[in-house]
Tab-separated table of C-alpha atoms in Angstrom:
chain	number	residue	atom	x	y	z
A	1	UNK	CA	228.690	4.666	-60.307
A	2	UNK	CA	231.722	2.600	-59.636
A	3	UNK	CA	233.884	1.373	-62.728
A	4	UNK	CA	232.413	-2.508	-62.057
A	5	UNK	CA	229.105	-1.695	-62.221
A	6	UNK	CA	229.108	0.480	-65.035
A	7	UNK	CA	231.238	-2.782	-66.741
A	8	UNK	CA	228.360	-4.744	-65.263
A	9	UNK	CA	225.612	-2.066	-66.793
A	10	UNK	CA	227.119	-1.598	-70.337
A	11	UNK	CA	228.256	-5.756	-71.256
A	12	UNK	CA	231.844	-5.653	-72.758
A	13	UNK	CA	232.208	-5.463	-76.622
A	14	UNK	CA	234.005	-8.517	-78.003
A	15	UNK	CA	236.534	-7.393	-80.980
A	16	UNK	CA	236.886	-10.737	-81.824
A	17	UNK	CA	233.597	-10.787	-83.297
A	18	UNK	CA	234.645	-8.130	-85.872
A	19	UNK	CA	237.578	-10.428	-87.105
A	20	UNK	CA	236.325	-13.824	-86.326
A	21	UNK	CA	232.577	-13.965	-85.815
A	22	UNK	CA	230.106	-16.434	-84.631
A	23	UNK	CA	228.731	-18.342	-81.279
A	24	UNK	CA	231.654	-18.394	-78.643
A	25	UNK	CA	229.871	-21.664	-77.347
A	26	UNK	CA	231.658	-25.059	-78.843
A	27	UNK	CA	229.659	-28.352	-78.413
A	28	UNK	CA	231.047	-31.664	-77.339
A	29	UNK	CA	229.887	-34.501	-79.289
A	30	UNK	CA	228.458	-36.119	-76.455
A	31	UNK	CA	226.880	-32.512	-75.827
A	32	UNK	CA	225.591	-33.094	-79.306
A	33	UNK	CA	224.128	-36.069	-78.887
A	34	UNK	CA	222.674	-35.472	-75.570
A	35	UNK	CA	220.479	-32.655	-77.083
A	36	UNK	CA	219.282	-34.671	-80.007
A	37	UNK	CA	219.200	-33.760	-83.380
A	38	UNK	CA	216.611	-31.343	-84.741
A	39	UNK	CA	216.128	-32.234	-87.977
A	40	UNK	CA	216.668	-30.484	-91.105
A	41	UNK	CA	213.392	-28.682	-92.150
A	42	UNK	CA	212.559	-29.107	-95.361
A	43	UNK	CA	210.629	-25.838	-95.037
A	44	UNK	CA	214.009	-23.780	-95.482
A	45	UNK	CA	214.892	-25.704	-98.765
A	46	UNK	CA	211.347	-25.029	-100.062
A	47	UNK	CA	211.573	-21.163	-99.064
A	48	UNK	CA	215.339	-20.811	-100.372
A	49	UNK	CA	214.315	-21.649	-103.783
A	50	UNK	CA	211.194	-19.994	-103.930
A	51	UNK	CA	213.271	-17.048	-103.097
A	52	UNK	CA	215.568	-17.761	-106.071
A	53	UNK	CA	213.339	-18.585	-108.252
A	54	UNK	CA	211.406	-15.114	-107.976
A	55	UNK	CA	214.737	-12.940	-108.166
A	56	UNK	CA	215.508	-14.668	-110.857
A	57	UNK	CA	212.354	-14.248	-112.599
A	58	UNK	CA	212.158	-10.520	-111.316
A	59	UNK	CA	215.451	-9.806	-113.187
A	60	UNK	CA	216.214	-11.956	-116.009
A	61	UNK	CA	215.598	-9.656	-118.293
A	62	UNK	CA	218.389	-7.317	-116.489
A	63	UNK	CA	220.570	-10.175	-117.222
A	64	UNK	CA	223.402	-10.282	-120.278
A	65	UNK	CA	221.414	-11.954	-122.931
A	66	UNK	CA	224.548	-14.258	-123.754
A	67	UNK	CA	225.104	-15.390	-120.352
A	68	UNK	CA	221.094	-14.889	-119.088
A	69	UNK	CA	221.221	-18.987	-119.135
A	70	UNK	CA	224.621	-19.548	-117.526
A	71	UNK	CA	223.357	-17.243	-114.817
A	72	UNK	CA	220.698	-18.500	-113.774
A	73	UNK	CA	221.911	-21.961	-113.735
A	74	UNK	CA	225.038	-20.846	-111.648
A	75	UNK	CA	222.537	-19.088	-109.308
A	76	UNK	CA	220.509	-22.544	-108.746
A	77	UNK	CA	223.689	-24.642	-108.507
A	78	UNK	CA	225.263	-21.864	-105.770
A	79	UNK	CA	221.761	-22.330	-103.777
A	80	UNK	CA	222.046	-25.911	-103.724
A	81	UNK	CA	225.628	-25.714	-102.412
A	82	UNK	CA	224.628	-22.451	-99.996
A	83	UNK	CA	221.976	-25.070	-98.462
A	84	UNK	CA	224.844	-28.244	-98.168
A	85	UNK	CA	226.655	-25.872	-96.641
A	86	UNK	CA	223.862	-24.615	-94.215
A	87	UNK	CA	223.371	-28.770	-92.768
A	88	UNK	CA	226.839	-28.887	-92.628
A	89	UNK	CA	226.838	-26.024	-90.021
A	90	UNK	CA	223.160	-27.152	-88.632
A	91	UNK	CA	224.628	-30.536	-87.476
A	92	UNK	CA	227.653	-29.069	-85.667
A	93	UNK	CA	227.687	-24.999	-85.405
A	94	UNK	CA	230.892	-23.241	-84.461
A	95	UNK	CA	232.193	-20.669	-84.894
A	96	UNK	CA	235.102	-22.097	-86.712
A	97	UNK	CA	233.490	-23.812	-89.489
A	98	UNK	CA	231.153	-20.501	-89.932
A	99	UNK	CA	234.608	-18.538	-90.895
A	100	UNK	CA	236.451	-21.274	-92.753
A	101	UNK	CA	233.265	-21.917	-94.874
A	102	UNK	CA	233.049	-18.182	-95.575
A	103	UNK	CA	236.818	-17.514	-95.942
A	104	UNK	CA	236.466	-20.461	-98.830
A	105	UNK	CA	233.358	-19.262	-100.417
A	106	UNK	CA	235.100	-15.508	-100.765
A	107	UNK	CA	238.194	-17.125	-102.170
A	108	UNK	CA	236.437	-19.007	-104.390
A	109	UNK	CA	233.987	-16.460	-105.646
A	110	UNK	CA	236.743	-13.821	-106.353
A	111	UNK	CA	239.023	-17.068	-108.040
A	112	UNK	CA	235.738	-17.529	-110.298
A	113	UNK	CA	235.608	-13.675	-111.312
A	114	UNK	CA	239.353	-13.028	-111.791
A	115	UNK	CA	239.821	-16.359	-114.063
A	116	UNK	CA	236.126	-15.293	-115.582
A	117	UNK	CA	237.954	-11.938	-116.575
A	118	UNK	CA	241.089	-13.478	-118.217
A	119	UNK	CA	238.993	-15.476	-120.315
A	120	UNK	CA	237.289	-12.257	-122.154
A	121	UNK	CA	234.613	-11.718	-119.858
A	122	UNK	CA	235.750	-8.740	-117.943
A	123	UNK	CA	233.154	-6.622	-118.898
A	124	UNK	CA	230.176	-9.221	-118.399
A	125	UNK	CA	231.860	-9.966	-114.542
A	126	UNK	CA	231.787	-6.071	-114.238
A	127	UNK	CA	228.084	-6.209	-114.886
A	128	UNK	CA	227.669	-8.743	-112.391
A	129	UNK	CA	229.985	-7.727	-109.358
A	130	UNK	CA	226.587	-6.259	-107.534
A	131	UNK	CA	224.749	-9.072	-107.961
A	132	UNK	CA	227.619	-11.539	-107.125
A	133	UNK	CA	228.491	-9.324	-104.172
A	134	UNK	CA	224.795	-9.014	-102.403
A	135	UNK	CA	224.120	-12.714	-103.107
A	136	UNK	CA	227.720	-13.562	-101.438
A	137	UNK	CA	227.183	-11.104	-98.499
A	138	UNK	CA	222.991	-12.422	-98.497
A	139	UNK	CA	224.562	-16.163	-98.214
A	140	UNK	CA	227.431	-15.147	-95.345
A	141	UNK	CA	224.569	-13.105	-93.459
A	142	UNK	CA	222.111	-16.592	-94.011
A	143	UNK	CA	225.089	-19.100	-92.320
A	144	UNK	CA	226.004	-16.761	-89.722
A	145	UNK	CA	222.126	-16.468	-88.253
A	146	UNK	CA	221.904	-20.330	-88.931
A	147	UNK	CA	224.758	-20.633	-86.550
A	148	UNK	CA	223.841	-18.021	-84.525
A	149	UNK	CA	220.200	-19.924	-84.033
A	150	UNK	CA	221.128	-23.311	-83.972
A	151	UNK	CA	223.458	-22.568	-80.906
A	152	UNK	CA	221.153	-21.004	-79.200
A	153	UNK	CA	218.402	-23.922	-79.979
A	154	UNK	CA	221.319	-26.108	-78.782
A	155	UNK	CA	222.097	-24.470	-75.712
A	156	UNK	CA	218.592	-24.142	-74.348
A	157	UNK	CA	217.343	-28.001	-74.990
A	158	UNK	CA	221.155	-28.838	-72.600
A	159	UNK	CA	219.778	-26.062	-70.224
A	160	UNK	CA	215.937	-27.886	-70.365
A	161	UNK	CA	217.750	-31.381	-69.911
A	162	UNK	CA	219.693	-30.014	-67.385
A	163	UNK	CA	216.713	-28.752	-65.502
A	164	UNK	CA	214.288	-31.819	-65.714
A	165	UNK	CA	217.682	-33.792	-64.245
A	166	UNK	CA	217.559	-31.760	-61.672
A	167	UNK	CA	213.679	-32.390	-60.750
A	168	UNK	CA	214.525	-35.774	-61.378
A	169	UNK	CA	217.282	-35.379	-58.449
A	170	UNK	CA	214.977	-33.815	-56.124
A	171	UNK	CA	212.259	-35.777	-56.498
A	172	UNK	CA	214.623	-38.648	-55.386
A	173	UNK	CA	215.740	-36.401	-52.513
A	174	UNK	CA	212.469	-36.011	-51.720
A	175	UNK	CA	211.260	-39.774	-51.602
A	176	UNK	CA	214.128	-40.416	-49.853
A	177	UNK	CA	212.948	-37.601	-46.997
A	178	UNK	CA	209.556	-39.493	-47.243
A	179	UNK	CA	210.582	-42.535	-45.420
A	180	UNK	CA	208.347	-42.678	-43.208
A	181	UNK	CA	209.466	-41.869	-39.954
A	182	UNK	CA	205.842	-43.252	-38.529
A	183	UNK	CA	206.884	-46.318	-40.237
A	184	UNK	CA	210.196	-46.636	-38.299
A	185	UNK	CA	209.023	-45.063	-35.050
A	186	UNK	CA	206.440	-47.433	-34.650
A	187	UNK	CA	208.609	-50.268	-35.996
A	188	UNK	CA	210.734	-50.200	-33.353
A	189	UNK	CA	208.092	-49.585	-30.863
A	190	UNK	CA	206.783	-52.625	-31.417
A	191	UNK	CA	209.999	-54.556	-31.391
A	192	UNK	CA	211.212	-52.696	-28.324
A	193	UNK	CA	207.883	-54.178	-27.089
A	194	UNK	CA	208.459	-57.415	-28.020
A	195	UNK	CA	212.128	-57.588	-26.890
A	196	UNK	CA	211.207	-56.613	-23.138
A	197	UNK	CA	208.394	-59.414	-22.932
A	198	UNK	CA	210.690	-61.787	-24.449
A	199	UNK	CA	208.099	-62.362	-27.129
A	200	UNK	CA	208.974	-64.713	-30.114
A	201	UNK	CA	207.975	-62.868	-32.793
A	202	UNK	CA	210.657	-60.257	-32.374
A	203	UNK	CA	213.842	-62.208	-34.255
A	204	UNK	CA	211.349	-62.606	-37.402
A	205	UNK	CA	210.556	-59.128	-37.180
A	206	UNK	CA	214.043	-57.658	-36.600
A	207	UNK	CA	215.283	-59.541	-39.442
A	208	UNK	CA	212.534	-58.100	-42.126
A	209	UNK	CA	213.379	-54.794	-41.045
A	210	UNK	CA	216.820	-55.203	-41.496
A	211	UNK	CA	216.431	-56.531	-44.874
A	212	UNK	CA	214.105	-53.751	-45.271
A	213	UNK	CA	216.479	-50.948	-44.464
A	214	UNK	CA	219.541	-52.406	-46.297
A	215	UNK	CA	217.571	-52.432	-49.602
A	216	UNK	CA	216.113	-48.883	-49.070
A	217	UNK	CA	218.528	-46.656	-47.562
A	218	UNK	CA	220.763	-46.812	-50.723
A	219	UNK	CA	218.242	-47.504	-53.420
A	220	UNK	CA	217.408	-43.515	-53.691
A	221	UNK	CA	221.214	-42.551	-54.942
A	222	UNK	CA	220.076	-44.546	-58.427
A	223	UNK	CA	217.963	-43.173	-60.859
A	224	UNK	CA	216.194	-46.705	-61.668
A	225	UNK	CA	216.225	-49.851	-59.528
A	226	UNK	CA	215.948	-53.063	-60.951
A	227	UNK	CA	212.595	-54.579	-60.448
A	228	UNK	CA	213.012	-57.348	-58.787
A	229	UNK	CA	215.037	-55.633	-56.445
A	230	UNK	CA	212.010	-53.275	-55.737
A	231	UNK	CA	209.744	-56.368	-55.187
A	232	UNK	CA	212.276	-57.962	-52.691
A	233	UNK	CA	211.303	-54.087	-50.495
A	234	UNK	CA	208.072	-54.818	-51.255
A	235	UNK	CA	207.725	-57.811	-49.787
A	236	UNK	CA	210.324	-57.122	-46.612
A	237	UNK	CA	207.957	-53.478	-46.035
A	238	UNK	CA	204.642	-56.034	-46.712
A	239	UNK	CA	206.491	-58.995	-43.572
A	240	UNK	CA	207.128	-55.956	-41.308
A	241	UNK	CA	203.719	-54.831	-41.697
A	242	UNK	CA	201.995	-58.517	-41.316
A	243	UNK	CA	204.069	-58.698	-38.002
A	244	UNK	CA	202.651	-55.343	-36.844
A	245	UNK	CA	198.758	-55.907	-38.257
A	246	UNK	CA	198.788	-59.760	-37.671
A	247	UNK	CA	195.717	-61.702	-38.642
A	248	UNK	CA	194.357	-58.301	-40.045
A	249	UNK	CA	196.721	-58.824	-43.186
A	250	UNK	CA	197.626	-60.743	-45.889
A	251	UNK	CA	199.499	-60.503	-48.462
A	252	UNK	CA	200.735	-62.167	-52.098
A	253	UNK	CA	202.974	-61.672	-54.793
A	254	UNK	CA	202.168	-63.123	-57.955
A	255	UNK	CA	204.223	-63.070	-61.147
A	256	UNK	CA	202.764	-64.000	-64.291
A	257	UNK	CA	203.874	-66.944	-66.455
A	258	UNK	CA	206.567	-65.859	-68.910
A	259	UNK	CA	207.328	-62.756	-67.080
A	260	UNK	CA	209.942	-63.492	-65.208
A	261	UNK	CA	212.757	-62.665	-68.099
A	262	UNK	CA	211.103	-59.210	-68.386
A	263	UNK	CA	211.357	-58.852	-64.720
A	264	UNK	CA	214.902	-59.755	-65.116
A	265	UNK	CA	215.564	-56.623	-67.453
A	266	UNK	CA	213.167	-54.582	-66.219
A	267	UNK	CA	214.008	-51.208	-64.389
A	268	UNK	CA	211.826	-48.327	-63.102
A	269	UNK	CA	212.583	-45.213	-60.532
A	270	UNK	CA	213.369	-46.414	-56.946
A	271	UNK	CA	210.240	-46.625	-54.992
A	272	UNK	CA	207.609	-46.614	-57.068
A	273	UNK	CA	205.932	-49.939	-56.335
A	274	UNK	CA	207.094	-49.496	-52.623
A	275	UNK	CA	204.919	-46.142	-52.814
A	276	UNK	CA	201.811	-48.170	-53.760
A	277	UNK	CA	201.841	-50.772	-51.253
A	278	UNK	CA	202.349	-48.513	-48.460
A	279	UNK	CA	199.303	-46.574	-50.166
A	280	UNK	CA	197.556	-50.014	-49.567
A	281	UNK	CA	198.560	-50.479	-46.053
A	282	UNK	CA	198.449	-46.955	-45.378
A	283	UNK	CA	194.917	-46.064	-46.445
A	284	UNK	CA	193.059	-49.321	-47.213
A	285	UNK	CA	194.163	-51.999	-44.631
A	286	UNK	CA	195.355	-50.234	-41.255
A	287	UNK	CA	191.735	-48.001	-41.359
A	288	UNK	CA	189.606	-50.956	-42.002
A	289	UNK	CA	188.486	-52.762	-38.582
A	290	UNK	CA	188.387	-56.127	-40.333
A	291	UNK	CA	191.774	-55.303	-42.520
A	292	UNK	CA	192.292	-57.394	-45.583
A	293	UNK	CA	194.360	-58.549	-48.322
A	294	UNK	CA	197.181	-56.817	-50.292
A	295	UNK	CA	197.885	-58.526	-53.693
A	296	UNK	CA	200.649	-57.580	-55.802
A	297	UNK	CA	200.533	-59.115	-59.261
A	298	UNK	CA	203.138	-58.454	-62.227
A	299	UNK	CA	202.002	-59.062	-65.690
A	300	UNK	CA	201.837	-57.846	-69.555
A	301	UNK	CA	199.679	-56.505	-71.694
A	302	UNK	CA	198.286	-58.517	-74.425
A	303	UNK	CA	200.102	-56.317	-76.902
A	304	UNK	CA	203.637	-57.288	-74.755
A	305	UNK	CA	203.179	-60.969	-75.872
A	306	UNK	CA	203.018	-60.294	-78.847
A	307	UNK	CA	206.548	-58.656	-79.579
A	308	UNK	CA	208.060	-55.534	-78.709
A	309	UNK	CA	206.187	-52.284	-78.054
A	310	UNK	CA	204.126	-53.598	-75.468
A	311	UNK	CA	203.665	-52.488	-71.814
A	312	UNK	CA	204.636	-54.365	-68.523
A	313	UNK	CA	201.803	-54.133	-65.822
A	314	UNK	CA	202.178	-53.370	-61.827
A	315	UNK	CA	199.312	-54.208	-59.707
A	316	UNK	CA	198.377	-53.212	-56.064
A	317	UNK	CA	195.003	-54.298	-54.990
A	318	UNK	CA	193.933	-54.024	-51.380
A	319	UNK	CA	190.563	-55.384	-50.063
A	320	UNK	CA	190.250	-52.536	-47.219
A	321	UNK	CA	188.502	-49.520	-47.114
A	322	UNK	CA	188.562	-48.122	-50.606
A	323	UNK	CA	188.423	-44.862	-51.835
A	324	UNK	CA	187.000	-41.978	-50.581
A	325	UNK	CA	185.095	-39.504	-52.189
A	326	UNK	CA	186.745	-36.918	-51.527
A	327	UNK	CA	190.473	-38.588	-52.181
A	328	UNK	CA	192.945	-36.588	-54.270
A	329	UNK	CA	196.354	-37.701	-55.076
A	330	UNK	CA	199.210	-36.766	-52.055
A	331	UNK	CA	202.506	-35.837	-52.342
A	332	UNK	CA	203.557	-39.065	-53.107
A	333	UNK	CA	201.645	-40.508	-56.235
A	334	UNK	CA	202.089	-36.858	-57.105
A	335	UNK	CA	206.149	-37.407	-56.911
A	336	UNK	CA	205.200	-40.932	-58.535
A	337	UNK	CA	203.594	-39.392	-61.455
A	338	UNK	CA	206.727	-36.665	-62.259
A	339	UNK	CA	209.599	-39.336	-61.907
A	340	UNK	CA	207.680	-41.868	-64.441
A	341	UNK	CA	206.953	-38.869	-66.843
A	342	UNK	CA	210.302	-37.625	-66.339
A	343	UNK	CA	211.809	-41.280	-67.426
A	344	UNK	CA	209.519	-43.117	-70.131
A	345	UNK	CA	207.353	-39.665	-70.955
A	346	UNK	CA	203.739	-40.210	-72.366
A	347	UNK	CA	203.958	-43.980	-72.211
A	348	UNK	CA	204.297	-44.843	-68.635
A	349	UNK	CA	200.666	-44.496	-66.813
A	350	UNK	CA	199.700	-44.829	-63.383
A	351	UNK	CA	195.921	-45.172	-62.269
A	352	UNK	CA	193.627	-45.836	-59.419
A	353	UNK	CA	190.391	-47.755	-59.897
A	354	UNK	CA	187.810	-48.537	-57.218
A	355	UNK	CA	188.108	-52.451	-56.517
A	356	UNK	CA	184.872	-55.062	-54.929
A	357	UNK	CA	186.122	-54.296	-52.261
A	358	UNK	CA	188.978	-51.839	-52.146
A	359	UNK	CA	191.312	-50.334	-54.360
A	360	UNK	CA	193.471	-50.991	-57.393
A	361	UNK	CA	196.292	-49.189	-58.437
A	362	UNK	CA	198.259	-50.237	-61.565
A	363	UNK	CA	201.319	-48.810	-62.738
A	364	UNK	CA	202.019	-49.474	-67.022
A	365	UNK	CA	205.577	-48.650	-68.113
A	366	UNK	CA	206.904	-49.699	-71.556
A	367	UNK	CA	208.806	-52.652	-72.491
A	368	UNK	CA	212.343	-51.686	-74.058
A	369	UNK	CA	213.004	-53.651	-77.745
A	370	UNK	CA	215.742	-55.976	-76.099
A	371	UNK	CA	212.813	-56.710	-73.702
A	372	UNK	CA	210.450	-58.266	-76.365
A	373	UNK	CA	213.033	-61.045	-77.452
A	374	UNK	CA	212.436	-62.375	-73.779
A	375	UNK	CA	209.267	-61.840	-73.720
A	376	UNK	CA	208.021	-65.236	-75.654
A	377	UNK	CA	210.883	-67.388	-73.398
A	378	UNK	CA	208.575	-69.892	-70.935
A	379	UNK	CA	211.075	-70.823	-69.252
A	380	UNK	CA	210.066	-69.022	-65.655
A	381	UNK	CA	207.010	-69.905	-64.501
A	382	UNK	CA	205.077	-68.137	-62.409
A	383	UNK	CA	205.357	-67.207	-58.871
A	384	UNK	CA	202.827	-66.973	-56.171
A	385	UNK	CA	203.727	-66.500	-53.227
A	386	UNK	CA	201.174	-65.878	-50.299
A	387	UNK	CA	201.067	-65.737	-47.153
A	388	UNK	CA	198.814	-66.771	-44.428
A	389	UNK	CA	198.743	-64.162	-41.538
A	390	UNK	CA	200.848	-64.802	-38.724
A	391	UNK	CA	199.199	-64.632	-34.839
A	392	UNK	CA	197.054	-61.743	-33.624
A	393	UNK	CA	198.894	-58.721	-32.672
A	394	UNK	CA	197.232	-55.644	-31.932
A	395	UNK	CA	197.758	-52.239	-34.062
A	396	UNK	CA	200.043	-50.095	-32.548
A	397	UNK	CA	200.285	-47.269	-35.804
A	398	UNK	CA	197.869	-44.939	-34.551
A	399	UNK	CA	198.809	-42.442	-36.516
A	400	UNK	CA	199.151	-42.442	-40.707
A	401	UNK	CA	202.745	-43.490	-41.843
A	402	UNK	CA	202.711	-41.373	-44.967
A	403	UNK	CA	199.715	-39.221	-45.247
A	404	UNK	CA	201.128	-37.586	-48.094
A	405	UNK	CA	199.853	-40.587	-50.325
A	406	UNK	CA	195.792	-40.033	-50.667
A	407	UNK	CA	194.735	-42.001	-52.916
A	408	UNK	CA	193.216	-40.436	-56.457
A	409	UNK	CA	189.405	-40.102	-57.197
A	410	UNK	CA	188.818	-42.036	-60.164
């Protein structure tokens, strides 16, 4: 066994804990914050002086009988500060502050007895010393666990932040991958098409792809995307499509009256609307011989009116094929699902419903408190925007351009 691994085997013994003990680890304040405050259980108060209480009952009649009172009130008043101390070192544990606090509480303690002992009370401090001692050394022992543990607890809610960042980061990596390269392929096929018979619906086209591209090629690097920025993708992915499907789609946007401030402020992770409408397209218009229509519509709950707390509504409804049976949710709605968890938790929902015909998906996230002052302003109006399809053009996307996205079974 080489000298390194038997370091490696047997992990080195710090001396400094012997003069200066406690967690290594120091905090930043925006460390701190970032891990959120546990609070202060008032479980620990109720079992410290339950504790006291008992000693003190077990052995008050061990006690002086001229200074049985003064004890027992000095014991209570020393819990009270023992436990002051304890938050102090609960809301920022160090090392530093465990030491100094017990370097001043031995100082103090021996100060108390010395100055206790002048005063013609040597032989009732004598008494005393083991209890003084053990509930001195009990108190030190208390902090330096409390440290100890709230270090630790600190530590591991950074590491679990740390770690849901990162799925956050590769779920972004991995909707970027998921552009589909169907999509693009077949794009292009059908411009290159176009271009060589000189046909006039090629400029239009080109120029909704490009606005396409420019707004998703970049949009993945952010971890939320304004949404009217992720309707303006919407709507250039939903004109490259009608050019490629022709009279076998339509499609509208429609805002809801008074929503348009909320849309303003509103944020959610990049492609998540974009994921639904190529869910539409995908598996409810391009299967369906007689295609159909893809509305998006943007509104609130009735709660949302009303104030804050309430929940701004995405809508994709297609009129084609609907769901199958035996539909499950794909990679994507799957990668859907995670990133809205990961962002607004329990509150953001996602659903499919069977629509007459076709299929609805609606995405729920929550209105932020700044949002709900905006909510009541009337001044934006709604929206609609529709469009009638454009001349026929065959299919050419034989082949699914993300068939990672199967729709749910309700």
């Amino acid at each position: 066994m080489t000298l390194r691994s038997a370091m490696a085997d047997n992990p080195r013994f710090h001396w400094s804990q012997w003069i200066f003990p406690g967690p290594r680890r120091v905090f930043t304040a925006a460390e701190l914050a970032r891990a959120g405050g546990t609070g202060w259980s008032s479980a620990i108060d109720c079992y410290v002086y339950t504790n006291v209480v008992l000693i003190v009952a077990i052995f008050y009649t061990q006690l002086p009988p001229g200074s049985a009172l003064a004890v027992v009130i000095s014991v209570i008043a020393v819990s009270m500060l023992g436990l002051l101390v304890a938050r102090w070192l609960w809301r920022h544990p160090t090392r530093t502050r465990y030491n100094l606090v017990s370097l001043a509480t031995g100082v103090a303690i021996a100060t108390t007895q010395v100055s206790l002992s002048k005063l013609g009370w040597k032989t009732q401090v004598m008494e005393s010393m083991p209890f003084v001692i053990g509930g001195m050394s009990l108190m030190m022992t208390s902090w330096w666990f409390l440290t100890l543990y709230r270090t630790q607890q600190i530590e591991s809610r950074l590491r679990e932040l740390d770690a849901q960042q990162e799925r956050i980061a590769m779920a972004q990596r991995l909707a970027t991958a998921q552009i589909q390269p169907h999509f693009l392929f077949n794009t292009l096929a059908s411009l290159q098409h176009w271009v060589d018979t000189r046909d006039e619906r090629a400029g239009p086209m080109l120029r909704s792809l490009t606005r396409y591209l420019r707004a998703t090629l970049p949009m993945f690097a952010q971890e939320r995307l304004p949404l009217e920025q992720e309707l303006q993708i919407v709507r250039s992915y939903l004109e490259v499509m009608q050019a490629r499907l022709g009279q076998r789609l339509t499609w509208s946007v429609d805002l809801e009256a008074g929503t348009q401030p909320v849309i303003t402020a509103a944020s959610l992770p990049p492609g998540t609307l974009l994921t639904l409408a190529e869910n539409a397209i995908t598996h409810g218009i391009e299967p369906s011989l007689r295609g159909g229509h893809v509305a998006i519509r943007v509104g609130m709950t009735a709660s949302a009116n009303a104030g804050e707390g309430g929940l701004l509504r995405l809508e994709v409804e297609d009129s084609g094929q609907g769901l199958t049976p035996d539909a499950y949710d794909g990679l994507g709605l799957s990668n859907t699902r995670e990133r809205l968890q990961a962002q607004f938790g329990a509150a953001a929902q996602l659903g499919l419903e069977r629509a007459s015909p076709g299929c609805l998906a609606w995405i729920e996230l929550p209105l932020q408190p700044s949002h709900g002052a905006l909510v009541g302003d009337q001044a934006a109006a709604a929206l609609p925007h529709t469009r009638p399809a454009a001349g026929p053009v065959p299919s050419i996307d034989a082949a699914p351009t993300r068939p990672a996205h199967e729709p749910t079974t309700p």
